[in-house]
Amino acid sequence: MKYIFADYHPLHFITTSPEKIEQLEYLNKITQGFLWLPKKIHNDNLSANFYDSSLREHLVNIWSNSKCIVFCLTLGAVTRLIAPLLTNKKTDPAIIVIDPAFEYIICLTGEHQHQGDKLTEILAELLSAKAIITSASSNLNLPAIDSFGYTFGWKKGEGDWTKVSANITQNKPTLIKQESGLNWWCQNLPINHPFIFGEGIKDNSKEGEKREEDFLKQSDDDFAKSIFTEAEKQVQAMVYIGVNKTPRVDIPIVSWHPRGVWVGIGCERDTSPILIENAVNSVLAQYNLEKNAIASLATIDLKADEVGILELAQKWQLPLKTFTSEELNLIDVPNPSSIVEHEVGTKSVAEASALKAGSWSNLPENNFSPTLIAPKQIFKQEGLKGAVTVAIALSNLEYNPRQGKLYLIGTGPGAIEYLTTAAKTALRDAEIIIGYGLYIDLIKPLLHPSQIIETSNITQEKQRAERAIALAQWGLKVAVISSGDCGIYGMAGLVLEILANQNWDGKQPPIQVFSGITAMQSVAAKIGSPLMHDFCAISLSDLLTPWDVIEKRLHAAATGDFITAIYNPRSQTRQQQIITAQNIFLQYRSGNTPVAIARSVTREDESIILTTLEEMLNHPIDMVTTVLIGNSSTKRYHDLLITPRGYLGQC
Ligand code: SAH
């Protein structure tokens, strides 16, 4: 599960007591972290690191190089150990404590900043322990206001985070002014959330409209600030999400900056780095734009080695996108220049590269074009070498610098207890879950309110796969779910096939497949041991496979005396196929061959009928049914089907 835990590295496990080593070794192995034990319990058989100093000193050594530290010690001991080292919420690692009985696991610090809460829940899953989550927002099913934007690559701006967070968790009306960026973060809010959505992106749910009406009715002008509409006047705190500088208001405010500002730069060779930085700062200030909202710098490829531009990209930690003169020449700009065209072969560098960079996106949402809000300006400054041109384009869709992942997860036949622990772990780690509505409903209890859920119609498999790939390439951790095993008539093949057609390099996005219990296994387990000898699965769906191929395989399975599980046996539009399948089997097998017709196995409406090949069509068969046909030695015994293992020649 290396991809899941990479985000929590460097991850350390520490215990001082020899009896706890086994469980920690187990966690450490799965998570590929560092296990630390005191030298005095050194043992060559242990795959661990040993520290020679006191634990207090050792902690000082690893502290600044840790994202998460997991202790198996008493809470009191851990509290005393870390107290002198805690300095800043932003930089302190997440501290997680497992109680010595391995029954409870609690996150002490770094709940949001380093996703300590999430790691706590994942480790609890692996240990079958109870996660204790104390952060108020999590318990109220509200987004963690000080960290939710990281998912989309947003940058945190200024603000009184403590007051605004407190306001939200105390359910006091809080204004959300979202001017740019995706609004997925507010799609699963609980009914009684405290947010009032200002102009910009709105809470369009019925509850949202009702809340807004209520506020309009009772408003009594405490905070009648010019930027607030009537509905917004009662708010006691504000969250601003946009590319501008944080608004000045008389209530506590925090801001998140989606990265939608694209800065195009053109300059003379060897222009002073200071002049370039001053110029960009000046244009940002003129347009009240926030530096944190910059997605990228952009220029012509001839300037890819321009020292001043590279220095600025490095100093502000921004990517630099470069384009050829041919690419730039295709962009319509308001201020083309024939001089520039003569010099570098395109009419515009700053304006065209800002617009070109801003039109980047692989998200399907990107059905708009960026706007040039700051046309080019030329800067020169006494005493500083060269000249620089700066232009800025705004795009509504943010650039996400994070690296996404794709988890292809089989959720088993239905009931949650049939999900593997690994699959549950991946589900918890995912930021967006994509799947057919019914399957998502079946695993709903495992999902977290902060996760984005996208359901789709059962027939939209290709769209689902393409969307999942695009979102992972954009920067999200995406879980695509299939019932049963995702690699057996599931989404895994489709996703990988599409990626292969896109010349995927096998690495970006990283992919991990999580197997699940497929329908035929869950059916078999309910009725004994019918799959005890060679078996096969055949899907009767001829939507993607020609019917003559399916018929050929039915003959092959029947002549080969394979126990055969028939998937997708019958739908409203495909009625004939199961009749043909029965006829084919009757050509080679006795009419008395035991058959199981298993519907909705492990789900609430489960039904299992044991019958024979001759009689099988007298029972209801539909799209949630698997038909299992025994081989020539499969026997019925009470309510079970038994296929002999073979060695004894009898059961
Ligand atoms: N990936 C799935 C199969 C999807 S194809 C898996 O590995 O199980 C869909 C078909 O699977 C259905 O038409 C039905 O034949 C079978 N199926 C899926 N879930 C089932 C269940 N709970 N009970 C019986 N059959 C099921």
XYZ file of C-alpha atoms and ligand atoms in Angstrom:
677
model
C 0.000 0.000 0.000
C 2.978 2.221 -0.645
C 1.020 4.877 -2.509
C -1.397 5.422 0.339
C 1.236 6.075 2.946
C 3.671 8.127 0.868
C 1.705 11.255 1.779
C 2.344 10.739 5.474
C 6.117 10.276 5.194
C 8.492 10.753 6.921
C 6.510 8.579 9.296
C 8.016 7.256 12.528
C 6.821 4.639 15.014
C 8.189 4.628 18.539
C 7.753 2.375 21.529
C 9.905 1.598 24.527
C 8.240 -1.592 25.599
C 9.307 -4.947 24.132
C 5.776 -6.439 24.241
C 4.418 -3.888 21.759
C 6.956 -4.419 19.056
C 5.061 -6.966 16.981
C 2.068 -4.781 16.262
C 4.223 -1.776 15.530
C 6.411 -3.843 13.231
C 3.262 -4.844 11.392
C 2.170 -1.212 10.966
C 5.655 -0.150 10.049
C 5.924 -2.811 7.383
C 2.655 -1.822 5.751
C 3.363 1.891 5.903
C 7.094 1.645 5.097
C 7.950 4.052 7.901
C 10.762 4.030 10.460
C 10.368 1.932 13.577
C 12.438 3.213 16.525
C 13.270 1.189 19.621
C 15.674 1.892 22.485
C 19.076 0.235 22.172
C 18.490 -1.715 25.357
C 15.922 -3.921 23.637
C 18.101 -4.495 20.608
C 17.524 -7.806 18.904
C 18.901 -8.836 15.530
C 15.618 -10.417 14.513
C 13.805 -7.112 14.659
C 13.548 -4.981 11.562
C 13.854 -1.720 13.436
C 16.173 1.191 14.075
C 17.679 1.596 17.523
C 18.456 4.815 19.330
C 21.238 5.078 21.842
C 20.270 8.299 23.582
C 17.296 9.007 25.813
C 13.955 9.073 24.006
C 13.737 12.800 24.724
C 17.023 13.407 22.894
C 16.094 11.058 20.090
C 12.874 12.933 19.538
C 14.772 16.190 19.182
C 16.840 14.538 16.449
C 13.945 13.284 14.340
C 11.413 16.058 15.072
C 12.118 18.428 12.221
C 12.359 15.565 9.750
C 8.958 14.061 10.601
C 5.537 14.510 9.136
C 3.888 12.047 11.499
C 5.096 10.303 14.652
C 3.130 7.401 16.080
C 3.835 6.452 19.690
C 2.826 3.366 21.553
C 3.239 4.822 25.021
C 0.942 6.295 27.625
C -0.714 9.553 26.670
C 0.879 11.265 29.672
C 4.385 10.224 28.684
C 3.883 11.367 25.105
C 2.418 14.706 26.199
C 5.410 15.400 28.422
C 7.868 14.330 25.721
C 6.465 16.490 22.959
C 5.489 19.560 25.019
C 8.904 21.258 24.840
C 9.152 20.602 21.120
C 5.819 22.009 19.966
C 6.290 25.385 18.320
C 3.987 25.957 15.425
C 0.867 24.265 14.083
C 2.205 24.653 10.557
C 5.472 22.846 11.105
C 4.935 20.515 14.063
C 4.451 16.901 12.976
C 1.196 15.057 13.516
C 1.460 13.185 16.808
C -0.572 10.009 17.127
C -0.761 7.779 20.190
C -1.822 4.135 20.297
C -2.796 2.936 23.726
C -0.665 0.073 25.029
C -3.583 -2.361 24.672
C -3.935 -1.423 20.973
C -7.616 -0.708 21.454
C -7.633 3.036 20.896
C -5.706 5.407 18.717
C -5.808 9.168 19.113
C -4.404 12.131 17.250
C -2.854 14.723 19.574
C -1.579 17.340 17.117
C -1.454 18.007 13.388
C -5.017 16.770 12.928
C -5.600 18.874 9.856
C -2.290 20.338 8.825
C -0.590 16.978 8.393
C -3.788 14.976 8.020
C -3.197 13.373 11.402
C -6.915 12.660 11.767
C -6.970 10.768 8.507
C -3.870 8.737 9.308
C -5.350 7.942 12.724
C -8.469 6.544 11.074
C -6.437 4.533 8.575
C -4.194 3.035 11.263
C -7.266 2.260 13.353
C -8.637 0.348 10.393
C -5.446 -1.682 10.101
C -5.376 -2.435 13.830
C -9.138 -2.934 14.228
C -8.828 -0.295 16.928
C -11.116 2.652 17.682
C -9.978 6.007 16.327
C -10.580 8.887 18.704
C -11.015 12.063 16.718
C -11.318 15.160 18.859
C -11.245 17.935 16.271
C -14.571 19.685 16.399
C -15.047 20.146 12.671
C -14.577 16.454 12.053
C -17.106 15.508 14.690
C -19.613 17.993 13.286
C -19.008 16.675 9.764
C -17.831 20.110 8.689
C -14.834 20.785 6.485
C -11.662 21.591 8.425
C -11.530 25.231 7.481
C -7.765 25.483 8.023
C -6.897 22.647 5.648
C -9.669 21.768 3.209
C -8.288 23.913 0.389
C -5.033 21.973 0.190
C -6.941 19.233 -1.632
C -7.409 21.545 -4.590
C -3.902 22.978 -4.436
C -5.153 26.258 -2.961
C -2.807 28.351 -0.841
C -3.709 29.613 2.570
C -3.891 33.371 2.923
C -4.040 35.673 5.885
C -6.483 35.440 8.699
C -7.526 34.759 12.228
C -7.805 31.017 11.764
C -8.460 30.299 15.420
C -11.421 32.673 15.687
C -12.994 31.722 12.383
C -12.615 27.988 13.111
C -14.170 28.492 16.551
C -17.012 30.447 15.000
C -17.756 27.643 12.578
C -17.636 24.879 15.149
C -19.928 26.912 17.419
C -22.364 27.018 14.500
C -22.346 30.815 14.261
C -23.275 32.220 10.857
C -20.171 32.419 8.719
C -20.099 34.071 5.341
C -18.457 32.212 2.484
C -17.413 34.453 -0.370
C -16.105 32.134 -3.027
C -15.111 33.962 -6.170
C -13.072 31.311 -7.869
C -12.078 27.681 -7.629
C -14.058 24.475 -7.486
C -16.973 24.372 -5.057
C -16.866 20.613 -4.480
C -15.781 21.127 -0.893
C -19.312 22.246 0.056
C -21.267 19.502 -1.689
C -21.719 17.245 1.325
C -22.311 19.724 4.105
C -24.558 18.616 6.962
C -28.032 20.134 6.978
C -27.378 22.489 9.880
C -24.049 23.878 8.696
C -23.289 27.474 9.658
C -22.361 28.810 6.232
C -24.075 31.634 4.410
C -22.986 31.671 0.810
C -22.299 35.153 -0.491
C -22.170 36.231 -4.086
C -20.149 33.924 -6.213
C -20.632 30.248 -5.688
C -23.832 29.486 -3.868
C -25.317 26.758 -1.753
C -28.127 25.807 -4.109
C -29.585 23.083 -1.945
C -33.104 23.532 -0.556
C -31.676 23.898 2.943
C -29.276 26.561 1.691
C -32.076 28.607 0.146
C -34.202 28.278 3.270
C -31.353 29.417 5.508
C -30.758 32.423 3.334
C -34.463 33.336 3.487
C -34.445 33.042 7.277
C -31.536 35.403 7.484
C -33.248 37.897 5.256
C -36.302 37.856 7.538
C -34.507 38.447 10.803
C -31.654 40.696 9.724
C -30.930 43.496 12.178
C -28.033 45.305 10.735
C -25.178 44.745 13.116
C -22.601 44.277 10.478
C -24.028 46.214 7.619
C -20.836 46.514 5.695
C -20.917 47.642 2.135
C -19.631 44.317 0.823
C -22.467 42.379 2.421
C -25.879 41.856 0.961
C -28.932 41.779 3.259
C -28.678 38.050 3.728
C -25.091 38.366 4.773
C -25.363 41.049 7.422
C -25.636 38.822 10.428
C -22.501 36.911 9.831
C -19.936 36.804 12.562
C -16.996 35.554 10.557
C -16.024 35.216 6.962
C -14.130 32.871 4.699
C -12.903 34.435 1.483
C -11.977 32.128 -1.392
C -10.574 33.947 -4.359
C -7.593 35.372 -6.157
C -7.777 38.864 -4.693
C -6.135 40.091 -1.538
C -8.017 39.272 1.651
C -10.869 41.817 2.024
C -10.673 44.223 4.974
C -13.739 43.687 7.141
C -14.569 44.202 10.803
C -15.203 40.553 11.541
C -12.678 37.742 11.768
C -11.789 36.602 8.275
C -9.605 33.924 6.725
C -8.773 33.398 3.097
C -7.921 30.619 0.689
C -6.468 31.373 -2.697
C -7.248 29.046 -5.585
C -4.399 29.290 -8.029
C -5.984 30.946 -11.019
C -3.579 33.829 -11.768
C -1.260 33.232 -14.729
C 1.600 35.673 -15.106
C 3.076 36.148 -18.571
C 6.550 37.669 -18.750
C 8.658 38.878 -21.643
C 11.996 40.605 -21.193
C 15.252 41.686 -22.723
C 18.149 39.295 -22.288
C 19.764 39.539 -18.806
C 17.115 41.826 -17.344
C 17.725 42.447 -13.652
C 15.952 39.877 -11.437
C 14.941 42.710 -9.094
C 13.314 44.593 -11.955
C 11.328 41.481 -12.945
C 10.143 40.880 -9.380
C 9.233 44.556 -8.909
C 7.305 44.558 -12.161
C 5.242 41.477 -11.272
C 4.595 42.834 -7.771
C 3.496 46.124 -9.236
C 0.941 44.555 -11.603
C -0.386 42.312 -8.820
C -0.854 45.377 -6.582
C -2.582 47.408 -9.301
C -5.155 44.687 -9.790
C -5.448 43.786 -6.101
C -4.286 40.259 -6.864
C -2.820 37.944 -4.254
C 0.653 36.525 -4.830
C -0.493 33.222 -3.330
C -3.050 32.879 -6.106
C -0.443 32.704 -8.848
C -0.624 29.406 -10.670
C 2.464 29.767 -12.777
C 4.823 32.107 -14.579
C 4.853 31.795 -18.339
C 7.053 32.946 -21.181
C 8.438 32.031 -24.588
C 10.785 29.027 -24.806
C 13.649 31.323 -25.848
C 13.527 32.697 -22.295
C 13.501 29.333 -20.564
C 17.029 30.070 -19.317
C 16.475 33.743 -18.452
C 18.096 34.138 -15.036
C 15.682 36.752 -13.645
C 12.585 34.711 -14.566
C 14.086 31.483 -13.223
C 15.083 33.217 -9.987
C 11.572 34.546 -9.496
C 10.045 31.115 -10.154
C 12.390 29.597 -7.610
C 11.937 32.327 -4.987
C 8.147 32.213 -5.194
C 8.145 28.441 -5.717
C 6.184 28.579 -8.937
C 6.305 26.476 -12.055
C 7.480 28.158 -15.239
C 5.607 27.262 -18.402
C 7.227 28.018 -21.728
C 5.751 28.004 -25.217
C 7.143 28.129 -28.724
C 6.678 31.238 -30.873
C 4.331 29.207 -33.098
C 2.121 28.305 -30.131
C 2.046 31.902 -28.911
C 1.321 33.307 -32.342
C -1.965 31.410 -32.440
C -3.291 33.303 -29.405
C -5.395 36.424 -29.985
C -4.057 39.280 -27.889
C -5.184 42.893 -27.455
C -1.705 44.425 -27.884
C 0.266 42.648 -30.594
C 3.661 44.116 -31.469
C 5.405 43.927 -34.808
C 8.753 44.688 -33.151
C 8.397 41.643 -30.893
C 7.295 39.591 -33.904
C 10.389 40.655 -35.771
C 12.648 39.699 -32.840
C 11.204 36.401 -31.624
C 8.686 35.323 -34.233
C 5.458 35.972 -32.301
C 3.382 39.123 -31.958
C 3.153 38.759 -28.216
C 5.097 37.084 -25.424
C 3.662 38.331 -22.102
C -0.035 38.471 -23.067
C 0.007 35.369 -25.238
C 1.920 33.214 -22.744
C -0.345 34.293 -19.853
C -3.412 33.347 -21.889
C -1.872 30.155 -23.222
C -0.776 28.996 -19.770
C -4.181 29.893 -18.309
C -5.998 27.716 -20.790
C -4.204 24.651 -19.460
C -6.351 22.082 -17.812
C -7.197 18.474 -18.217
C -10.394 18.742 -16.258
C -13.642 18.344 -18.162
C -14.942 21.442 -16.345
C -12.584 23.544 -18.385
C -15.097 24.678 -20.967
C -14.186 28.369 -20.749
C -11.240 30.429 -21.780
C -9.087 32.548 -19.513
C -9.412 36.334 -19.567
C -6.581 38.772 -19.789
C -7.251 41.060 -16.860
C -3.944 42.903 -16.902
C -2.852 43.814 -20.451
C 0.880 44.081 -20.906
C 2.864 46.814 -19.199
C 6.510 47.565 -19.829
C 8.801 48.259 -16.890
C 12.206 49.900 -16.800
C 13.916 51.244 -13.716
C 16.878 53.597 -13.234
C 19.966 51.654 -12.264
C 18.489 48.233 -13.111
C 19.466 46.462 -16.291
C 17.015 45.625 -19.058
C 13.259 45.907 -19.572
C 10.404 43.571 -18.729
C 6.816 43.186 -19.929
C 4.188 41.691 -17.648
C 0.601 40.624 -18.401
C -1.836 38.619 -16.281
C -4.608 36.236 -17.258
C -7.264 34.906 -14.883
C -8.718 31.495 -15.204
C -11.664 30.231 -13.234
C -10.216 26.786 -12.822
C -7.282 26.486 -10.526
C -3.953 24.883 -11.150
C -3.358 22.043 -8.708
C 0.309 21.352 -8.076
C -0.362 18.164 -6.110
C 0.238 14.708 -7.450
C -2.950 12.692 -7.725
C -3.393 8.944 -7.458
C -5.851 6.373 -8.672
C -7.147 3.605 -6.452
C -9.156 0.972 -8.307
C -11.189 -0.685 -5.604
C -13.336 -3.777 -5.531
C -15.939 -3.356 -2.812
C -17.097 -6.972 -2.692
C -20.597 -8.343 -3.222
C -22.418 -5.777 -1.098
C -22.264 -5.999 2.668
C -19.524 -3.899 4.169
C -17.966 -6.702 6.167
C -16.893 -8.333 2.909
C -14.596 -5.437 2.046
C -10.898 -6.077 2.559
C -9.037 -3.950 5.070
C -6.721 -2.748 2.329
C -9.700 -1.563 0.287
C -11.133 0.237 3.314
C -7.811 1.947 3.883
C -7.685 3.162 0.298
C -11.292 4.336 0.504
C -10.491 6.383 3.592
C -7.452 7.925 1.978
C -9.249 8.931 -1.219
C -10.466 12.495 -1.672
C -13.025 11.692 -4.321
C -15.003 8.504 -4.797
C -16.388 7.725 -8.233
C -18.808 4.910 -8.880
C -22.244 3.700 -9.784
C -24.817 5.059 -7.314
C -25.965 1.708 -5.911
C -22.411 0.603 -5.073
C -21.621 3.932 -3.448
C -24.779 3.607 -1.337
C -23.637 0.196 -0.145
C -20.370 1.595 1.231
C -21.776 4.943 2.443
C -21.120 4.179 6.125
C -17.404 4.022 5.347
C -17.242 7.401 3.689
C -16.301 10.654 5.340
C -18.232 13.904 4.871
C -15.121 15.632 3.593
C -14.924 13.233 0.668
C -16.344 14.255 -2.653
C -18.698 11.689 -4.097
C -19.542 11.413 -7.773
C -22.183 8.937 -8.684
C -23.133 8.053 -12.204
C -25.384 5.838 -14.176
C -24.411 2.182 -14.558
C -24.027 2.573 -18.312
C -21.611 5.489 -18.072
C -18.593 3.357 -17.336
C -16.322 4.903 -19.941
C -17.134 8.462 -18.861
C -16.525 7.449 -15.249
C -13.127 6.012 -16.098
C -12.093 9.037 -18.158
C -13.200 11.420 -15.461
C -11.319 9.505 -12.771
C -8.142 9.631 -14.834
C -8.511 13.352 -15.506
C -9.075 14.120 -11.820
C -6.060 12.060 -10.751
C -3.908 13.744 -13.371
C -5.141 17.071 -12.082
C -4.057 16.295 -8.524
C -6.742 14.437 -6.564
C -6.602 11.070 -4.840
C -9.362 9.282 -6.714
C -11.031 6.004 -5.790
C -12.943 4.274 -8.565
C -15.169 1.598 -7.158
C -16.616 -1.541 -8.687
C -18.709 -4.140 -6.960
C -17.059 -7.496 -6.377
C -13.556 -7.447 -7.775
C -12.754 -4.372 -9.845
C -10.623 -6.460 -12.177
C -13.450 -8.921 -12.981
C -15.956 -7.313 -15.342
C -15.151 -4.143 -13.406
C -13.660 -0.704 -13.823
C -9.985 -1.618 -13.458
C -9.620 -2.915 -16.985
C -11.415 0.049 -18.480
C -9.289 2.591 -16.618
C -6.036 0.865 -17.505
C -7.083 0.419 -21.126
C -7.850 4.130 -21.480
C -4.564 5.043 -19.818
C -2.667 2.753 -22.143
C -4.361 4.434 -25.116
C -3.195 7.776 -23.737
C 0.421 6.538 -23.640
C 0.481 6.659 -19.861
C 4.063 6.284 -18.604
C 3.084 3.736 -15.947
C 3.886 6.214 -13.166
C 1.821 9.388 -13.356
C -0.724 9.084 -11.954
C 0.353 6.173 -9.778
C -2.238 3.409 -9.737
C -3.042 0.724 -7.260
C -5.651 -1.990 -7.677
C -7.439 -3.321 -4.585
C -9.061 -6.672 -5.099
C -12.480 -7.558 -3.780
C -14.509 -10.716 -3.337
C -16.085 -11.390 -6.697
C -19.723 -12.482 -7.058
C -18.925 -16.144 -7.826
C -16.839 -16.478 -4.661
C -19.469 -14.902 -2.467
C -22.146 -17.105 -4.028
C -19.988 -20.194 -3.570
C -19.347 -19.428 0.094
C -23.083 -19.195 0.738
C -23.774 -22.651 -0.667
C -20.821 -24.733 0.433
C -17.950 -25.578 -1.887
C -19.138 -25.682 -5.490
C -15.919 -24.176 -6.897
C -13.727 -26.931 -5.501
C -12.490 -27.982 -8.905
C -11.651 -26.173 -12.141
C -14.106 -23.410 -12.837
C -14.676 -20.462 -15.102
C -16.765 -17.318 -15.375
C -18.672 -16.254 -18.452
C -20.524 -12.993 -18.846
C -23.581 -13.120 -21.074
C -23.435 -9.398 -21.741
C -22.911 -8.928 -25.442
C -22.653 -5.157 -25.214
C -18.865 -5.242 -25.478
C -18.291 -8.855 -26.603
C -19.767 -10.345 -29.807
C -22.396 -12.998 -29.058
C -20.720 -15.663 -31.208
C -17.599 -15.403 -29.022
C -19.734 -15.853 -25.910
C -21.461 -18.874 -27.432
C -18.099 -20.422 -28.285
C -16.964 -20.014 -24.701
C -20.198 -21.519 -23.363
C -19.555 -24.605 -25.505
C -15.945 -24.757 -24.342
C -16.891 -24.475 -20.665
C -19.603 -27.096 -21.013
C -17.432 -29.593 -22.922
C -14.518 -28.964 -20.549
C -16.741 -29.860 -17.589
C -15.899 -26.596 -15.875
C -18.066 -25.431 -13.023
C -19.381 -22.256 -14.615
C -20.465 -18.976 -13.054
C -22.642 -16.970 -15.368
C -22.409 -13.213 -14.794
C -24.810 -10.676 -16.311
C -27.249 -13.510 -17.098
C -30.288 -11.505 -18.094
C -31.399 -7.880 -18.390
C -34.569 -6.250 -19.622
C -33.183 -6.050 -23.131
C -31.204 -9.316 -23.090
C -33.704 -12.119 -22.419
C -32.650 -14.808 -24.888
C -29.004 -15.313 -23.883
C -29.617 -17.324 -20.706
C -31.983 -19.632 -22.598
C -29.270 -20.298 -25.192
C -26.736 -20.865 -22.407
C -28.987 -23.456 -20.779
C -29.467 -25.234 -24.116
C -25.746 -25.367 -24.733
C -25.065 -26.869 -21.293
C -27.863 -29.395 -21.714
C -26.042 -30.693 -24.794
C -23.141 -31.830 -22.598
C -24.457 -32.161 -19.046
C -27.287 -33.985 -17.407
C -30.495 -32.099 -16.704
C -30.007 -32.992 -13.035
C -26.755 -31.023 -12.757
C -27.069 -28.817 -9.658
C -27.463 -25.091 -10.356
C -27.552 -22.178 -7.929
C -29.386 -18.992 -8.747
C -28.006 -16.414 -6.373
C -29.410 -12.934 -6.299
C -28.058 -9.865 -4.423
C -25.753 -11.995 -2.332
C -24.868 -10.406 1.055
C -27.268 -7.558 0.379
C -30.582 -7.001 2.159
C -32.631 -8.633 -0.579
C -30.400 -11.702 -0.913
C -32.040 -14.821 -2.275
C -30.459 -18.134 -3.186
C -32.275 -20.907 -4.983
C -30.779 -24.330 -5.520
C -32.208 -26.027 -8.582
C -31.095 -28.064 -11.599
C -29.970 -27.319 -15.125
C -33.330 -28.537 -16.411
C -35.382 -26.380 -14.034
C -33.226 -23.266 -13.790
C -35.327 -21.030 -16.031
C -38.389 -21.534 -13.858
C -36.867 -19.131 -11.347
C -36.382 -15.369 -11.502
C -33.039 -14.369 -12.987
C -31.983 -10.739 -13.465
C -28.993 -8.427 -13.586
C -28.093 -8.828 -9.908
C -28.097 -12.597 -10.209
C -25.224 -15.003 -10.707
C -26.051 -18.441 -12.056
C -23.668 -21.156 -10.959
C -23.749 -24.406 -12.900
C -22.038 -27.397 -11.282
C -19.765 -29.826 -13.119
C -20.586 -33.482 -13.732
C -19.583 -34.470 -10.194
C -21.141 -31.557 -8.253
C -23.663 -32.950 -5.716
C -26.506 -31.402 -3.784
C -26.335 -32.182 -0.063
C -29.085 -30.550 2.065
C -28.796 -26.826 1.262
C -25.289 -27.103 -0.059
C -23.528 -27.829 -3.326
C -20.351 -29.855 -3.024
C -17.911 -30.431 -5.850
C -15.434 -33.162 -4.959
C -11.840 -32.037 -4.642
C -10.877 -34.878 -6.922
C -8.377 -36.921 -4.955
C -10.885 -39.132 -3.206
C -13.088 -39.549 -6.219
C -16.093 -38.985 -3.989
C -17.253 -36.497 -1.394
N -17.028 -6.910 -10.648
C -18.161 -7.695 -10.275
C -18.976 -8.165 -11.474
C -19.662 -7.072 -12.182
S -20.651 -7.650 -13.522
C -17.686 -8.870 -9.430
O -16.490 -9.160 -9.407
O -18.523 -9.501 -8.808
C -22.220 -7.622 -12.764
C -22.710 -9.011 -12.508
O -22.079 -9.536 -11.350
C -24.181 -9.105 -12.192
O -24.959 -9.121 -13.371
C -24.246 -10.410 -11.453
O -24.191 -11.484 -12.357
C -22.943 -10.407 -10.674
N -23.112 -9.911 -9.286
C -22.528 -8.817 -8.761
N -22.859 -8.685 -7.465
C -23.658 -9.723 -7.162
C -24.316 -10.137 -5.964
N -24.200 -9.446 -4.837
N -25.064 -11.246 -6.008
C -25.163 -11.965 -7.152
N -24.568 -11.609 -8.292
C -23.819 -10.503 -8.318
